[in-house]
Short mmCIF file of C-alpha atoms and ligand atoms in Angstrom, two decimals:
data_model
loop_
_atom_site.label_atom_id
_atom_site.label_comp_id
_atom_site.label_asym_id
_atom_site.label_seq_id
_atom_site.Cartn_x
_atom_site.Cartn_y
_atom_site.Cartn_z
CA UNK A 73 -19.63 15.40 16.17
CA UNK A 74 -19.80 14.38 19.85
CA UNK A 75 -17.31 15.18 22.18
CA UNK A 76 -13.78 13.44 22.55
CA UNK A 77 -14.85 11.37 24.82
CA UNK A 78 -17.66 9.95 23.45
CA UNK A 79 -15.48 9.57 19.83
CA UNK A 80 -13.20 7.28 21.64
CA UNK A 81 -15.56 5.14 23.53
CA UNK A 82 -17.60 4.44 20.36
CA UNK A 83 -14.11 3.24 18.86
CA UNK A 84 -13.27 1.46 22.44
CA UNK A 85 -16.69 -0.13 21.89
CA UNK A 86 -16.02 -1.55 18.20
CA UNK A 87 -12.42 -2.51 19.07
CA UNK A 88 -13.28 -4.32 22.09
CA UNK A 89 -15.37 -6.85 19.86
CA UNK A 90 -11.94 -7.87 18.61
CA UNK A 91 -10.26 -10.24 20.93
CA UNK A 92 -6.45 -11.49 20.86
CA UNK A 93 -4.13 -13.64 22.89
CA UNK A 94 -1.15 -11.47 22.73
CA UNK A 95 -3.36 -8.52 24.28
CA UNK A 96 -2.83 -7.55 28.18
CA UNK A 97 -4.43 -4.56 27.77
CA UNK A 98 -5.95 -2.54 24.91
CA UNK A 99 -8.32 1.00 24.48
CA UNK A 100 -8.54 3.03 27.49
CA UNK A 101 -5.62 3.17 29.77
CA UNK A 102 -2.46 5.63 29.09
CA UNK A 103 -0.78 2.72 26.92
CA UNK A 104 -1.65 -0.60 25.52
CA UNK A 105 0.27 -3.69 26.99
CA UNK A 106 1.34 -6.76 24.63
CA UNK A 107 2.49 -10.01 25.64
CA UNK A 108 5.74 -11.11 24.34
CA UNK A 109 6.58 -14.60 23.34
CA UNK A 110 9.35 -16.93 23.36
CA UNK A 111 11.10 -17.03 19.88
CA UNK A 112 9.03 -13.96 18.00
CA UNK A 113 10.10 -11.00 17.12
CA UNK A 114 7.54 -7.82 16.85
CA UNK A 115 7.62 -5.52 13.28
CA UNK A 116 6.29 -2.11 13.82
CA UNK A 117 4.98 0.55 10.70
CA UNK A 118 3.20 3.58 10.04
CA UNK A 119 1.95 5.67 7.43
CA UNK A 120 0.47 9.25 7.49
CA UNK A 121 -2.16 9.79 4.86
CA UNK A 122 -2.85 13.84 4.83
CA UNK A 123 -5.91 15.19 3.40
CA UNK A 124 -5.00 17.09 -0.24
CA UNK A 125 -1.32 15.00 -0.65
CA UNK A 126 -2.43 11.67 0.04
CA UNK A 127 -6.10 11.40 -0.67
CA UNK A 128 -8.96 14.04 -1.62
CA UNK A 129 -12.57 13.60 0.59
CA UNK A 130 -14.08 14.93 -3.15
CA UNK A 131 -13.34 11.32 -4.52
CA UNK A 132 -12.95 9.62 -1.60
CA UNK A 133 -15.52 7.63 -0.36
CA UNK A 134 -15.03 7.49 3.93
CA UNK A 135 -15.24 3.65 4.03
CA UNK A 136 -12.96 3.05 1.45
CA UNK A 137 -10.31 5.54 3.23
CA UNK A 138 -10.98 3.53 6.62
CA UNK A 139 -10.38 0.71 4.58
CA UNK A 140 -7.18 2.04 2.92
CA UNK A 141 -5.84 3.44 6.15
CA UNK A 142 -5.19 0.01 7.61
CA UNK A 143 -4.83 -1.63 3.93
CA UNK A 144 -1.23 0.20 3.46
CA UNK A 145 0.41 -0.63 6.67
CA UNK A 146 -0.76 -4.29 6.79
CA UNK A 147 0.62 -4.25 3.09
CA UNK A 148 4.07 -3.28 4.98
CA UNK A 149 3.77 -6.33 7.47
CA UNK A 150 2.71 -8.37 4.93
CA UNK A 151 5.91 -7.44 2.71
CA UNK A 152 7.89 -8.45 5.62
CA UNK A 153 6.91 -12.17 5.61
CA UNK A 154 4.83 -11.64 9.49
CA UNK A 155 1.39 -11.65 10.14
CA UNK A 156 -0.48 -8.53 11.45
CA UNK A 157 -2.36 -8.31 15.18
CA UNK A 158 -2.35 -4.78 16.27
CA UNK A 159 -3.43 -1.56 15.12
CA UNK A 160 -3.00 1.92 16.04
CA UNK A 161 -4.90 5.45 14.51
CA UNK A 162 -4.55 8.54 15.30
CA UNK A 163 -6.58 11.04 13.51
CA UNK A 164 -6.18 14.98 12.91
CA UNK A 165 -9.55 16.11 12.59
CA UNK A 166 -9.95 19.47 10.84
CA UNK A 167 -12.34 22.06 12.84
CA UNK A 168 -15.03 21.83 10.43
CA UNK A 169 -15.83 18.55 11.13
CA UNK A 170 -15.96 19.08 14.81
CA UNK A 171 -19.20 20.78 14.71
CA UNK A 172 -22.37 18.67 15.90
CA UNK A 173 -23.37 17.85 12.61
CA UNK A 174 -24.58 14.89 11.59
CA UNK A 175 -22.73 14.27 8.33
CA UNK A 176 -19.31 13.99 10.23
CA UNK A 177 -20.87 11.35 12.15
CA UNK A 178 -22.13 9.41 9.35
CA UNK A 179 -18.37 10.01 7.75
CA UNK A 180 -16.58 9.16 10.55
CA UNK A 181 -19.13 5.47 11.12
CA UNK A 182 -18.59 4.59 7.28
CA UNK A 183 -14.75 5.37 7.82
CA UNK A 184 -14.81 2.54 10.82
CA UNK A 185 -16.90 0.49 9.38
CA UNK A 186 -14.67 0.16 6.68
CA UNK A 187 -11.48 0.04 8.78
CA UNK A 188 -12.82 -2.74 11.04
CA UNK A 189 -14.44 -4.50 8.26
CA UNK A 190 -10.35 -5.12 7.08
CA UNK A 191 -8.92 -5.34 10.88
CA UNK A 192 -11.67 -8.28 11.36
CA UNK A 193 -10.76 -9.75 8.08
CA UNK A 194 -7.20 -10.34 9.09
CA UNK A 195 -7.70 -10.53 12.78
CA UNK A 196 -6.09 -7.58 13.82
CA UNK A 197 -7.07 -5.46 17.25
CA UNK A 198 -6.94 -1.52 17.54
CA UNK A 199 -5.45 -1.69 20.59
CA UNK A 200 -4.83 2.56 20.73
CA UNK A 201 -4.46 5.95 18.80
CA UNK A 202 -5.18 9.49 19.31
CA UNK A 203 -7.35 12.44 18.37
CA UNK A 204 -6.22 15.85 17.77
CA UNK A 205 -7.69 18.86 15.43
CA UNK A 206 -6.30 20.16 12.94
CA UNK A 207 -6.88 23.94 11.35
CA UNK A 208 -7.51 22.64 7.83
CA UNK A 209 -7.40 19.36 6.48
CA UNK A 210 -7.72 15.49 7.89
CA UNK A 211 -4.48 13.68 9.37
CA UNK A 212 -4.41 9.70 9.23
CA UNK A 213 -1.68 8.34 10.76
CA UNK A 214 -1.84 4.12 10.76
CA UNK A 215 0.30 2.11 12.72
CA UNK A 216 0.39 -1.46 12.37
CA UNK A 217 2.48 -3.97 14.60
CA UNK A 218 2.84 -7.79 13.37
CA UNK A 219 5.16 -11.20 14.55
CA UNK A 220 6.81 -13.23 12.68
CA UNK A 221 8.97 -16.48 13.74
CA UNK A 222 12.76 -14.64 15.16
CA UNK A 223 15.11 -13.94 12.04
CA UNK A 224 12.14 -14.50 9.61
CA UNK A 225 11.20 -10.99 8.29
CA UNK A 226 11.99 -10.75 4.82
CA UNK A 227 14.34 -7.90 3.69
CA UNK A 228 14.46 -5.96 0.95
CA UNK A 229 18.72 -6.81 1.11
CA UNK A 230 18.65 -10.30 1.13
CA UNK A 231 18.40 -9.90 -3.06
CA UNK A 232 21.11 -12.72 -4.48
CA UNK A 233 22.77 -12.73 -7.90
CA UNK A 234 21.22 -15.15 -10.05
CA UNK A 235 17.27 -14.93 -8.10
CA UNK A 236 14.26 -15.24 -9.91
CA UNK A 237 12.40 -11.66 -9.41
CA UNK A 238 8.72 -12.51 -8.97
CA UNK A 239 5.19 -10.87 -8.44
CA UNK A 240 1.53 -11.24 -7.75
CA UNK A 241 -1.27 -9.79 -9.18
CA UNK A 242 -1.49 -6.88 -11.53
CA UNK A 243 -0.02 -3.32 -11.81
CA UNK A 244 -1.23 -0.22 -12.98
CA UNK A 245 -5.12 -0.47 -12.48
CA UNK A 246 -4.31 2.29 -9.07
CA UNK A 247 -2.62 4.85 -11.06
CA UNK A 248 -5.19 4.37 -13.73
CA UNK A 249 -8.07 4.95 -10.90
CA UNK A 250 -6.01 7.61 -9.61
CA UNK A 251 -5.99 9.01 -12.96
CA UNK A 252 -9.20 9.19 -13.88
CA UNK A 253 -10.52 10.10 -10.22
CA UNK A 254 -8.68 13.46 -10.98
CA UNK A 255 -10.43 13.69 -14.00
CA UNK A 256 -13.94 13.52 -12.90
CA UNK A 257 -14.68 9.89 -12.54
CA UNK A 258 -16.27 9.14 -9.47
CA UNK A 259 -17.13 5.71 -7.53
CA UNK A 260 -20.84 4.44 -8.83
CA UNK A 261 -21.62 1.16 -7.11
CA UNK A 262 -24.38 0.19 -9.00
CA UNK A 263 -21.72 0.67 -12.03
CA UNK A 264 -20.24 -2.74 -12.97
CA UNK A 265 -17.22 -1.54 -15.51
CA UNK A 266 -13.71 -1.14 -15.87
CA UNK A 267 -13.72 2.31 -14.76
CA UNK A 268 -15.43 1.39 -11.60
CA UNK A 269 -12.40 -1.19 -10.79
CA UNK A 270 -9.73 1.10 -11.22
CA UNK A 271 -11.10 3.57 -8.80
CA UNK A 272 -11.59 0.49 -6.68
CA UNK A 273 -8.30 -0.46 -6.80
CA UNK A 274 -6.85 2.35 -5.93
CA UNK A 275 -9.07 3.46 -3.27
CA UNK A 276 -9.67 0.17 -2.01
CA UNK A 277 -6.74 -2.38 -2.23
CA UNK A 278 -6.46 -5.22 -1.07
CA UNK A 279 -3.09 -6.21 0.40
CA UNK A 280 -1.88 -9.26 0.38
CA UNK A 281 -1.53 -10.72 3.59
CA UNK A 282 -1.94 -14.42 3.45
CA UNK A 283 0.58 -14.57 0.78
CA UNK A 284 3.69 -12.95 2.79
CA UNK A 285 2.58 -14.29 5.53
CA UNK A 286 2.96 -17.48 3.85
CA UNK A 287 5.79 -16.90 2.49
CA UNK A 288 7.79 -15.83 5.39
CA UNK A 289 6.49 -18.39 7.47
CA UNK A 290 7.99 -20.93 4.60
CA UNK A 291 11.25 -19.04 4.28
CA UNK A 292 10.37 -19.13 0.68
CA UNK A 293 11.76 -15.40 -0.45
CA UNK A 294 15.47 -13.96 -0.17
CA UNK A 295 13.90 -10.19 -0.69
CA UNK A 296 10.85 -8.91 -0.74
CA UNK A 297 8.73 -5.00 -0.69
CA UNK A 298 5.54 -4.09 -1.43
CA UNK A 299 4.40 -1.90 -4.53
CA UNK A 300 3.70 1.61 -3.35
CA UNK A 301 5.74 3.57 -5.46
CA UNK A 302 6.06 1.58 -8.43
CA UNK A 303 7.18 -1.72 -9.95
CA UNK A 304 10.35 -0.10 -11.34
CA UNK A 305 11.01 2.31 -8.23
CA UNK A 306 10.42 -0.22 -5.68
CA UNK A 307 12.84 -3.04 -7.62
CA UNK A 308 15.36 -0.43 -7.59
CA UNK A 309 15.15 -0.56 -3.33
CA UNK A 310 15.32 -3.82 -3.46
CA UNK A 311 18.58 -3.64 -6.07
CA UNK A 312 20.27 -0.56 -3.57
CA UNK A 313 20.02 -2.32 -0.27
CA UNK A 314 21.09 -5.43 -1.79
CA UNK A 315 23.75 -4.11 -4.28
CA UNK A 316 22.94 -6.00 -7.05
CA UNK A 317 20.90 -4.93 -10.60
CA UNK A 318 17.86 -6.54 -11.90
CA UNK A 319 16.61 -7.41 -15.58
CA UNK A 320 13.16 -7.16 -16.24
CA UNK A 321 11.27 -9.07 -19.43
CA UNK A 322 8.77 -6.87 -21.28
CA UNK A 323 6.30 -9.55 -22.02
CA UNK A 324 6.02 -10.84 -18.92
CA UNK A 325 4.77 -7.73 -16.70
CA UNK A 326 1.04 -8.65 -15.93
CA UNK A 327 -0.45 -5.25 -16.87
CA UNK A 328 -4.02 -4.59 -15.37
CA UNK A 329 -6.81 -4.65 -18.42
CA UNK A 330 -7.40 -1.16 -16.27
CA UNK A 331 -4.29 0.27 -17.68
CA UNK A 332 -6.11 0.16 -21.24
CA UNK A 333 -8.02 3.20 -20.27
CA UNK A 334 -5.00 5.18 -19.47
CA UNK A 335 -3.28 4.41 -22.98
CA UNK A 336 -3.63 1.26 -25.57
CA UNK A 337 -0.06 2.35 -27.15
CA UNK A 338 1.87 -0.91 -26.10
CA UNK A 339 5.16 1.49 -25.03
CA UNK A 340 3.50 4.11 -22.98
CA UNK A 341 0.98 2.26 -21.34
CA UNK A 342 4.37 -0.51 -19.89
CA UNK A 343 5.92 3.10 -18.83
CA UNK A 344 2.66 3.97 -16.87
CA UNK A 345 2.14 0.34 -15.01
CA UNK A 346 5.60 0.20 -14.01
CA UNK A 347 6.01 3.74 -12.78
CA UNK A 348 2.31 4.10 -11.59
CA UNK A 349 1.77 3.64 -7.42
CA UNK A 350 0.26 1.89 -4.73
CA UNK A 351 -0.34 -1.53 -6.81
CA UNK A 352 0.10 -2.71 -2.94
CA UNK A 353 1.30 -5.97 -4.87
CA UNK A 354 4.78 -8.06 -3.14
CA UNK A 355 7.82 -8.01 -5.11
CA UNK A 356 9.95 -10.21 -3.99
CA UNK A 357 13.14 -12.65 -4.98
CA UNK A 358 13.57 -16.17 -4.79
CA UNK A 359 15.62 -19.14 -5.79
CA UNK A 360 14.42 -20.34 -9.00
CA UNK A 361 14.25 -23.90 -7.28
CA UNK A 362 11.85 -22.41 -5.09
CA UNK A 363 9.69 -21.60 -7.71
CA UNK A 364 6.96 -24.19 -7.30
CA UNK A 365 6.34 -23.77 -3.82
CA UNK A 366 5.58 -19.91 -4.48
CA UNK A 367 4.03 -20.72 -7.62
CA UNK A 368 1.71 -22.81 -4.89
CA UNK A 369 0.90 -20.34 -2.13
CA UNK A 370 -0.17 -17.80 -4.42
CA UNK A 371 -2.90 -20.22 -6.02
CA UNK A 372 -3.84 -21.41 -2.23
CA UNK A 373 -4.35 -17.14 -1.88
CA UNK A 374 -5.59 -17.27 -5.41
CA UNK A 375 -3.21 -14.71 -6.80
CA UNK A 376 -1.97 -14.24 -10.17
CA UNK A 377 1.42 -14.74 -10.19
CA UNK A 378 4.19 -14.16 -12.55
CA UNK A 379 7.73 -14.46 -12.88
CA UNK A 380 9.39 -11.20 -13.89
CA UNK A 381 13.24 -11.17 -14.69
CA UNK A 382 16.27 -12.08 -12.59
CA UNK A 383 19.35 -10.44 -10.58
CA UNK A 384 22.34 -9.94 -11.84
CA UNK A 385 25.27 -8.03 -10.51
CA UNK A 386 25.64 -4.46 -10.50
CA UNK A 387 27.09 -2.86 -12.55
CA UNK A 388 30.38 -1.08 -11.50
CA UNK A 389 28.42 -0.75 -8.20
CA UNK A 390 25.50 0.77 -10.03
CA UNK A 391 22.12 -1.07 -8.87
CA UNK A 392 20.46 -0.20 -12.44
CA UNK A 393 17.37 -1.72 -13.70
CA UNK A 394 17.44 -3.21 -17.27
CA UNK A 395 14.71 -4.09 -19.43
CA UNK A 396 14.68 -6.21 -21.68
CA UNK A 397 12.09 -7.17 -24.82
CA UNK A 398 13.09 -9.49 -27.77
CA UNK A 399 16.77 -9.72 -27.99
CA UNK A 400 17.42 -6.14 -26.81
CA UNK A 401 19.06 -5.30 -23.42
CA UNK A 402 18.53 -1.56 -22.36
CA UNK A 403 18.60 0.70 -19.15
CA UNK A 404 15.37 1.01 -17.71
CA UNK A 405 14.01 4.74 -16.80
CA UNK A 406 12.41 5.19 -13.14
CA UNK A 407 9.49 7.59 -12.77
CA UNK A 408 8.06 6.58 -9.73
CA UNK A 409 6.77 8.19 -7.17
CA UNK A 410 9.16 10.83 -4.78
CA UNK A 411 7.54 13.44 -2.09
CA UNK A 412 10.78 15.28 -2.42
CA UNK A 413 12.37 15.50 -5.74
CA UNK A 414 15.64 16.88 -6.45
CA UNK A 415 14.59 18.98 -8.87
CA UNK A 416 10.29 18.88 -8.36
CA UNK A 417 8.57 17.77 -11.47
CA UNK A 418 11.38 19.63 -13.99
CA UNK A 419 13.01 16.33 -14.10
CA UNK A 420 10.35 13.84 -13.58
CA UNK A 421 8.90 15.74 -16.98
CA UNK A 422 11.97 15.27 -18.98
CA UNK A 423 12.80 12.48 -17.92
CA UNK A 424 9.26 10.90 -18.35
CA UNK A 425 7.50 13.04 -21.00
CA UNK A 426 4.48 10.24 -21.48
CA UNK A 427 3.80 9.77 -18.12
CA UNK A 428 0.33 11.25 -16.89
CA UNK A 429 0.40 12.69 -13.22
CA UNK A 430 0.18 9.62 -10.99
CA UNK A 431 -0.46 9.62 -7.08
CA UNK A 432 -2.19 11.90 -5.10
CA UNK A 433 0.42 13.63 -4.16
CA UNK A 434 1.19 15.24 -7.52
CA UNK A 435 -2.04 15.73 -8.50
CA UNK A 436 -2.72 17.73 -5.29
CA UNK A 437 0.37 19.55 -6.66
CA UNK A 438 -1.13 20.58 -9.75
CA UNK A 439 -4.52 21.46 -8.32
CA UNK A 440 -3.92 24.15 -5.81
P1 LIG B 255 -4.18 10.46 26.55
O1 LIG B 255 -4.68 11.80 26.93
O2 LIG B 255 -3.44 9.70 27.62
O3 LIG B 255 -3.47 10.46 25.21
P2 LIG B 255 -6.64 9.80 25.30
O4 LIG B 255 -7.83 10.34 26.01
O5 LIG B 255 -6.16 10.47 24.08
O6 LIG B 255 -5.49 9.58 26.36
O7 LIG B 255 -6.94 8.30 24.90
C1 LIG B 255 -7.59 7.42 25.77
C2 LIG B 255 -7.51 6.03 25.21
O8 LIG B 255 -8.15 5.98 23.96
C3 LIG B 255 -6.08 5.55 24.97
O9 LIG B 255 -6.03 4.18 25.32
C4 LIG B 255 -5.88 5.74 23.48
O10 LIG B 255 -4.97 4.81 22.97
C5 LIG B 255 -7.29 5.53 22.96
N1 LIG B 255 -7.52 6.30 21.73
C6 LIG B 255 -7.52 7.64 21.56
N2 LIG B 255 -7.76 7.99 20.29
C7 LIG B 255 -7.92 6.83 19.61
C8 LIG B 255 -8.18 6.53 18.24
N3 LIG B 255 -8.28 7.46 17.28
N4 LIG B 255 -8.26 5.22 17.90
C9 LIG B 255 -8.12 4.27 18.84
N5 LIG B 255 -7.90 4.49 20.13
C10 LIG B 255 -7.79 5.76 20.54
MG1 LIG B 256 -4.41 11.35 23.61
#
């Protein structure tokens, strides 16, 4: 690879392509200066994806990592109701790469190409980062910062007692790609098959920016998150910061055809959608009067979109989940995903003895 220097420029060089109203000043001085504006307020996120826990360079094509490096954080804006602008990345490099060779520069152009190719989709500017190396494996931290109209961000405690619980899209076509990318299966993209769209979807997902954007703008949801760790795990934030509990139907969980390659046993295959991660679908809760104007903006986005359960109070303070299918009412389990279990993998076993090993992080687990 070339030197520092030259790694940032060529970065500078694509950034600078981008150009935004809000920016003062972007690449290339100490810091990066933003305008503010009258009436906005400014969200800020960040995610670290590490080489081994989060993703594997085995199955990992680099573009669709560029791509997923930005895709997670502007899934965070976008769960917020605001619209992204600016990016940040800083990468930890491992030494190996930092030889001259010429396969870490072809890695590191497909992993830009495929992080601009998103940060032009949605308009959004790099506007800074920073290098380091690392003695092992890759580092991607990815900040994104995004604006929405002052008071407008959407919560994950604004959940009300009686809300419809809604959703767009599909869930459980990541885990399956995840699944069978630890299996073997590898990205083919002259392959046109199910297979091939669950690895897409979980190496390449698309987050759904429009639609919270639209949404918040519209003041449409009380509560919203975005799926990363699971449909069941990430209602259950929703229910604790709000202190309320949620019912979920059975039959109406939109369950990705890719889930069919996981499991066609009705029971386990529900327990692996709702428990599998990084769907990088919105959950979110709304007035059932409401319901048509969502029902609207996720057809202008053209999202599925489905209407899920409701909230109800908690129980004796108890946020629980319920599920329920034909006349029967019953606790939910939640398997999703945890970096630090109480009790690592002991309990997520007994407690979920069908579920196959899910995201990254566990299979990395299991592998070393
Ligand atoms: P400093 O030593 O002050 O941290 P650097 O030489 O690391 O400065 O960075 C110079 C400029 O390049 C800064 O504006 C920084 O934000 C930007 N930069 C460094 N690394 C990256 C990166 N990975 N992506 C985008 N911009 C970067
Ligand atoms: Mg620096």
């Amino acid at each position: 690879m070339q030197s520092e220097f030259d790694f940032i420029k060529q970065i500078r060089d694509q950034a600078a392509k981008a150009s935004a109203p809000d920016l003062i000043l972007g690449i290339g001085d100490d810091a990066a200066v933003l305008r503010e504006r009258e009436g906005r307020e400014t969200l800020v996120t960040v995610d670290l994806l590490v080489e081994e826990i989060d993703f594997k360079l085995e199955y990992a094509p680099p573009r669709r990592l560029g791509h997923k490096a930005l895709a997670v954080s502007l899934s965070d804006i976008a769960a917020m109701g605001a619209a992204p602008s600016f990016s940040l990345l800083t990468l930890g490099i491992p030494k190996q790469f930092q030889v001259s060779n010429p396969e870490s520069r072809i890695f590191f152009d497909e992993f830009f190409a495929g992080y601009f190719e998103l940060a032009e989709e949605y308009s959004v500017t790099l506007i800074g980062g920073d290098i380091s190396s690392t003695p092992d494996r890759m580092t991607i931290d990815s900040i994104v910062i995004g604006r929405c109209r002052a008071g407008k961000a959407v919560r994950r405690d604004g959940a009300k007692i009686g809300d419809s619980i809604y959703l767009t899209g599909e869930i459980g076509a990541s885990a399956a790609g995840l699944r069978l990318l630890l299996d073997g299966a590898r990205v083919n993209r002259n392959e046109d098959s199910l297979t091939q769209s669950a690895l897409r979807a979980h190496l390449k997902p698309e987050p759904r920016v429009a639609f919270g954007g639209r949404i918040g703008a519209r003041g449409l949801a009380h509560s919203m998150i975005d799926l990363s760790d699971g449909l069941a795990q990430d209602l259950a934030h929703i229910c604790e910061e709000s202190g309320v509990a949620a019912v979920v139907d059975f039959d109406s969980i939109p369950m990705a055809d890719e889930v069919g390659l996981i499991s066609t046993e009705p029971e386990a295959a529900f327990e692996f959608a709702i428990n599998g991660g990084e769907d990088f679908e919105l959950l979110l809760t709304a007035n059932r009067n409401d319901e048509d104007g969502l029902f609207e903006a996720a057809a202008a986005c053209d999202l599925r979109f489905s209407r899920i359960g409701e909230i109800i109070p908690a129980n004796q303070g108890r946020p629980e989940l319920l599920l329920r299918r034909g006349g029967e009412v019953k606790p939910l389990s939640i398997c999703g995903f945890d970096h630090f279990p109480p009790s690592p993998d002991l309990t997520r076993a007994a407690a979920c003895p069908k579920l196959p090993l899910q995201r990254s992080h566990i299979g990395a687990k299991f592998d070393r």
